[in-house]
Amino acid sequence: MSVRAAVLVSGGGTNLQALIDAQAAGAIPSGEIALVVSNRAGAYALERAKRAGIPGITVLKGECGSQAAFEERLEALLAEYRIDVIVLAGFLTILSAEFTARHPGRILNIHPSLIPSFCGEGFYGLRVHEAALARGVKVTGATVHFVNEIPDGGEIIAQKAVDILPGDTPEILQRRVMEQAEWILLPRALETVCASIQEGTV
Ligand code: GAR
């Protein structure tokens, strides 16, 4: 039986799309995207889920009232959809230590830099690329890692380097990192983790 994945999103959902496309191409044989959850109303990622026929649900922290209530709602959805593994794909809310401790080795995150550079609290989206350009590094990339209680601090699953080129803006660099690293790494990492879960090795 395939491993059931929930993808948590906040925005455009290009990484979700990479997962959907990989699944359609047969590149995630051990897993199945069974649920998409957005913490932002109207996130374009929800439209991508809809088009792929995947249930998409919005859970707003503001409406839940607290982080604990928000996470309780998430847990209820994970149970309802019988989710085995969680993928954070541009999900810009930090999960509590209590939540991550309940799912050891079962939450993956994609981060748009080579961890441990340009990561941790406050480093998300374009800010990561702005910081890399400001520091003047010549190589950046993306990292897929397991999620634990330390923001961007969990075990690294896969990384891919991407060159920074003269004239890069944060937007140009973000796009190159997505194309050359994120959209390739994330589906592969999900398949690797799903296969290990199936084999019972993790
Ligand atoms: C991606 O670049 C992802 O790596 C990043 O947000 C973007 C979401 O794009 N995530 C983080 O910065 C997490 N710290 P998407 O919605 O098009 O996939």
CSV table of C-alpha atoms and ligand atoms in Angstrom, one decimal:
chain,number,residue,atom,x,y,z
A,1,MET,CA,0.0,0.0,0.0
A,2,SER,CA,1.3,3.4,-0.8
A,3,VAL,CA,2.4,5.8,1.9
A,4,ARG,CA,-0.1,8.7,2.3
A,5,ALA,CA,1.4,12.2,2.2
A,6,ALA,CA,-0.1,15.5,3.2
A,7,VAL,CA,1.5,18.6,1.7
A,8,LEU,CA,1.3,21.8,3.8
A,9,VAL,CA,1.5,25.1,1.9
A,10,SER,CA,1.2,28.8,2.3
A,11,GLY,CA,1.6,30.3,-1.1
A,12,GLY,CA,2.1,29.7,-4.8
A,13,GLY,CA,2.7,26.0,-4.5
A,14,THR,CA,5.3,25.4,-7.2
A,15,ASN,CA,6.9,22.7,-5.0
A,16,LEU,CA,3.5,21.1,-4.6
A,17,GLN,CA,3.1,21.2,-8.4
A,18,ALA,CA,6.5,19.5,-8.7
A,19,LEU,CA,5.2,16.7,-6.4
A,20,ILE,CA,1.9,16.4,-8.4
A,21,ASP,CA,3.8,16.3,-11.7
A,22,ALA,CA,6.3,13.7,-10.3
A,23,GLN,CA,3.4,11.6,-9.1
A,24,ALA,CA,1.7,11.8,-12.5
A,25,ALA,CA,4.9,10.7,-14.2
A,26,GLY,CA,5.2,7.7,-11.9
A,27,ALA,CA,8.2,9.0,-10.0
A,28,ILE,CA,6.7,8.6,-6.5
A,29,PRO,CA,5.7,4.9,-6.8
A,30,SER,CA,5.8,4.4,-3.0
A,31,GLY,CA,3.7,7.4,-2.0
A,32,GLU,CA,0.5,9.2,-2.8
A,33,ILE,CA,-0.4,12.9,-2.2
A,34,ALA,CA,-3.6,12.4,-0.3
A,35,LEU,CA,-4.2,15.9,1.2
A,36,VAL,CA,-3.1,19.6,0.8
A,37,VAL,CA,-3.5,22.0,3.7
A,38,SER,CA,-3.0,25.7,3.4
A,39,ASN,CA,-2.7,28.1,6.3
A,40,ARG,CA,-3.5,31.0,4.0
A,41,ALA,CA,-6.9,31.6,2.4
A,42,GLY,CA,-6.8,31.7,-1.4
A,43,ALA,CA,-3.3,30.4,-1.7
A,44,TYR,CA,-2.7,29.4,-5.3
A,45,ALA,CA,-1.5,26.0,-4.2
A,46,LEU,CA,-5.1,25.2,-3.4
A,47,GLU,CA,-6.0,25.7,-7.0
A,48,ARG,CA,-3.2,23.4,-8.0
A,49,ALA,CA,-4.6,20.7,-5.6
A,50,LYS,CA,-8.1,21.1,-7.0
A,51,ARG,CA,-6.9,20.7,-10.6
A,52,ALA,CA,-5.1,17.5,-9.6
A,53,GLY,CA,-8.2,16.2,-7.8
A,54,ILE,CA,-6.5,16.3,-4.3
A,55,PRO,CA,-8.6,17.5,-1.3
A,56,GLY,CA,-7.4,21.0,-0.3
A,57,ILE,CA,-8.3,22.4,3.0
A,58,THR,CA,-7.6,25.8,4.6
A,59,VAL,CA,-6.8,26.0,8.3
A,60,LEU,CA,-6.3,29.6,9.6
A,61,LYS,CA,-4.4,30.1,12.8
A,62,GLY,CA,-6.3,33.2,13.5
A,63,GLU,CA,-9.6,31.4,13.3
A,64,CYS,CA,-8.3,28.5,15.5
A,65,GLY,CA,-7.4,31.1,18.2
A,66,SER,CA,-4.0,29.7,19.3
A,67,GLN,CA,-1.0,27.6,18.0
A,68,ALA,CA,-2.2,24.7,20.0
A,69,ALA,CA,-5.7,24.8,18.6
A,70,PHE,CA,-4.3,25.2,15.1
A,71,GLU,CA,-2.1,22.1,15.5
A,72,GLU,CA,-5.1,20.2,17.0
A,73,ARG,CA,-7.0,20.9,13.9
A,74,LEU,CA,-4.0,19.8,11.8
A,75,GLU,CA,-3.8,16.5,13.8
A,76,ALA,CA,-7.5,15.9,13.3
A,77,LEU,CA,-7.1,16.3,9.5
A,78,LEU,CA,-4.0,14.0,9.5
A,79,ALA,CA,-6.0,11.3,11.3
A,80,GLU,CA,-9.1,11.8,9.1
A,81,TYR,CA,-7.1,11.4,5.9
A,82,ARG,CA,-4.9,8.6,7.4
A,83,ILE,CA,-1.7,10.5,6.7
A,84,ASP,CA,1.7,8.8,7.2
A,85,VAL,CA,4.1,11.5,6.1
A,86,ILE,CA,3.9,15.4,6.1
A,87,VAL,CA,5.7,17.6,3.5
A,88,LEU,CA,6.2,21.2,4.3
A,89,ALA,CA,6.4,22.8,0.8
A,90,GLY,CA,6.6,26.6,1.4
A,91,PHE,CA,4.6,26.3,4.6
A,92,LEU,CA,5.6,29.5,6.4
A,93,THR,CA,4.5,28.7,9.9
A,94,ILE,CA,6.8,27.1,12.5
A,95,LEU,CA,5.3,24.0,14.1
A,96,SER,CA,5.7,23.6,17.8
A,97,ALA,CA,8.2,21.2,19.5
A,98,GLU,CA,5.2,19.2,20.8
A,99,PHE,CA,3.9,18.8,17.2
A,100,THR,CA,7.2,17.8,15.7
A,101,ALA,CA,8.0,15.4,18.6
A,102,ARG,CA,4.8,13.5,17.8
A,103,HIS,CA,6.0,12.9,14.2
A,104,PRO,CA,9.7,12.0,14.3
A,105,GLY,CA,11.1,11.2,10.9
A,106,ARG,CA,7.7,11.8,9.3
A,107,ILE,CA,7.9,15.5,8.5
A,108,LEU,CA,10.0,16.8,5.5
A,109,ASN,CA,10.8,20.4,4.7
A,110,ILE,CA,12.2,22.1,1.6
A,111,HIS,CA,14.5,25.1,2.3
A,112,PRO,CA,15.9,27.3,-0.4
A,113,SER,CA,19.6,27.4,0.8
A,114,LEU,CA,22.4,25.0,1.6
A,115,ILE,CA,21.8,24.5,5.3
A,116,PRO,CA,23.4,25.5,7.7
A,117,SER,CA,23.7,28.7,5.6
A,118,PHE,CA,20.9,31.2,5.6
A,119,CYS,CA,18.4,29.2,7.6
A,120,GLY,CA,16.5,29.3,10.9
A,121,GLU,CA,13.9,31.6,12.1
A,122,GLY,CA,13.2,34.6,9.8
A,123,PHE,CA,14.8,33.0,6.8
A,124,TYR,CA,12.0,32.1,4.4
A,125,GLY,CA,11.1,32.8,0.7
A,126,LEU,CA,12.9,35.7,-0.9
A,127,ARG,CA,14.6,36.7,2.3
A,128,VAL,CA,16.9,33.7,2.0
A,129,HIS,CA,18.0,34.7,-1.4
A,130,GLU,CA,18.4,38.4,-0.4
A,131,ALA,CA,20.7,37.2,2.4
A,132,ALA,CA,22.8,35.0,0.2
A,133,LEU,CA,23.2,37.9,-2.3
A,134,ALA,CA,24.0,40.4,0.5
A,135,ARG,CA,26.7,38.0,1.8
A,136,GLY,CA,28.2,37.6,-1.6
A,137,VAL,CA,28.4,33.8,-1.7
A,138,LYS,CA,28.9,32.4,-5.2
A,139,VAL,CA,27.1,29.1,-4.6
A,140,THR,CA,23.7,28.5,-2.9
A,141,GLY,CA,21.1,25.7,-3.4
A,142,ALA,CA,18.3,23.9,-1.6
A,143,THR,CA,18.0,21.4,1.2
A,144,VAL,CA,15.4,18.8,2.1
A,145,HIS,CA,15.5,17.8,5.7
A,146,PHE,CA,13.5,16.2,8.4
A,147,VAL,CA,11.8,18.6,10.8
A,148,ASN,CA,12.5,18.6,14.5
A,149,GLU,CA,12.1,21.2,17.2
A,150,ILE,CA,14.9,23.4,15.8
A,151,PRO,CA,13.9,25.5,12.8
A,152,ASP,CA,15.7,24.1,9.8
A,153,GLY,CA,17.8,22.0,12.3
A,154,GLY,CA,16.6,18.4,11.5
A,155,GLU,CA,18.6,15.7,9.8
A,156,ILE,CA,19.5,16.5,6.2
A,157,ILE,CA,18.0,14.2,3.5
A,158,ALA,CA,19.3,15.8,0.3
A,159,GLN,CA,21.0,18.9,-1.0
A,160,LYS,CA,21.8,20.4,-4.4
A,161,ALA,CA,24.1,23.3,-5.2
A,162,VAL,CA,23.1,26.1,-7.6
A,163,ASP,CA,25.5,28.8,-8.9
A,164,ILE,CA,24.9,32.5,-8.2
A,165,LEU,CA,25.6,34.6,-11.3
A,166,PRO,CA,26.6,38.2,-11.8
A,167,GLY,CA,23.5,40.4,-12.0
A,168,ASP,CA,21.3,38.0,-10.0
A,169,THR,CA,18.3,39.6,-8.2
A,170,PRO,CA,16.6,37.8,-5.3
A,171,GLU,CA,13.7,36.9,-7.8
A,172,ILE,CA,16.0,35.6,-10.5
A,173,LEU,CA,18.0,33.6,-8.0
A,174,GLN,CA,14.9,32.2,-6.4
A,175,ARG,CA,13.6,31.0,-9.7
A,176,ARG,CA,17.0,29.3,-10.6
A,177,VAL,CA,17.1,27.6,-7.2
A,178,MET,CA,13.6,26.3,-7.7
A,179,GLU,CA,14.2,25.0,-11.2
A,180,GLN,CA,17.7,23.6,-10.7
A,181,ALA,CA,17.3,22.2,-7.1
A,182,GLU,CA,13.9,22.4,-5.3
A,183,TRP,CA,11.6,20.9,-7.9
A,184,ILE,CA,14.1,18.0,-8.5
A,185,LEU,CA,15.1,17.3,-4.9
A,186,LEU,CA,11.7,17.3,-3.2
A,187,PRO,CA,9.9,14.6,-5.2
A,188,ARG,CA,13.0,12.4,-5.0
A,189,ALA,CA,13.3,12.9,-1.2
A,190,LEU,CA,9.6,12.1,-0.8
A,191,GLU,CA,9.9,8.9,-2.7
A,192,THR,CA,13.0,7.9,-0.7
A,193,VAL,CA,11.2,8.5,2.6
A,194,CYS,CA,8.0,6.8,1.4
A,195,ALA,CA,10.0,3.7,0.3
A,196,SER,CA,11.8,3.6,3.6
A,197,ILE,CA,8.5,3.8,5.5
A,198,GLN,CA,7.1,1.0,3.3
A,199,GLU,CA,10.1,-1.2,3.9
A,200,GLY,CA,9.8,-0.4,7.6
A,201,THR,CA,13.4,0.8,7.8
A,202,VAL,CA,12.5,4.2,9.4
B,1,GAR,C1,10.2,27.8,-1.8
B,1,GAR,O1,11.3,28.4,-2.4
B,1,GAR,C2,10.5,27.1,-0.5
B,1,GAR,O2,11.8,26.5,-0.6
B,1,GAR,C3,10.5,28.2,0.4
B,1,GAR,O3,9.3,29.0,0.1
B,1,GAR,C4,9.1,28.8,-1.3
B,1,GAR,C5,7.7,28.4,-1.6
B,1,GAR,O4,7.4,28.4,-2.9
B,1,GAR,N1,10.4,27.8,1.8
B,1,GAR,C6,11.0,28.4,2.8
B,1,GAR,O5,11.6,29.4,2.7
B,1,GAR,C7,10.9,27.7,4.1
B,1,GAR,N2,11.8,28.2,5.1
B,1,GAR,P1,6.2,27.5,-3.5
B,1,GAR,O6,5.0,27.9,-2.7
B,1,GAR,O7,6.1,28.0,-5.0
B,1,GAR,O8,6.6,26.1,-3.4
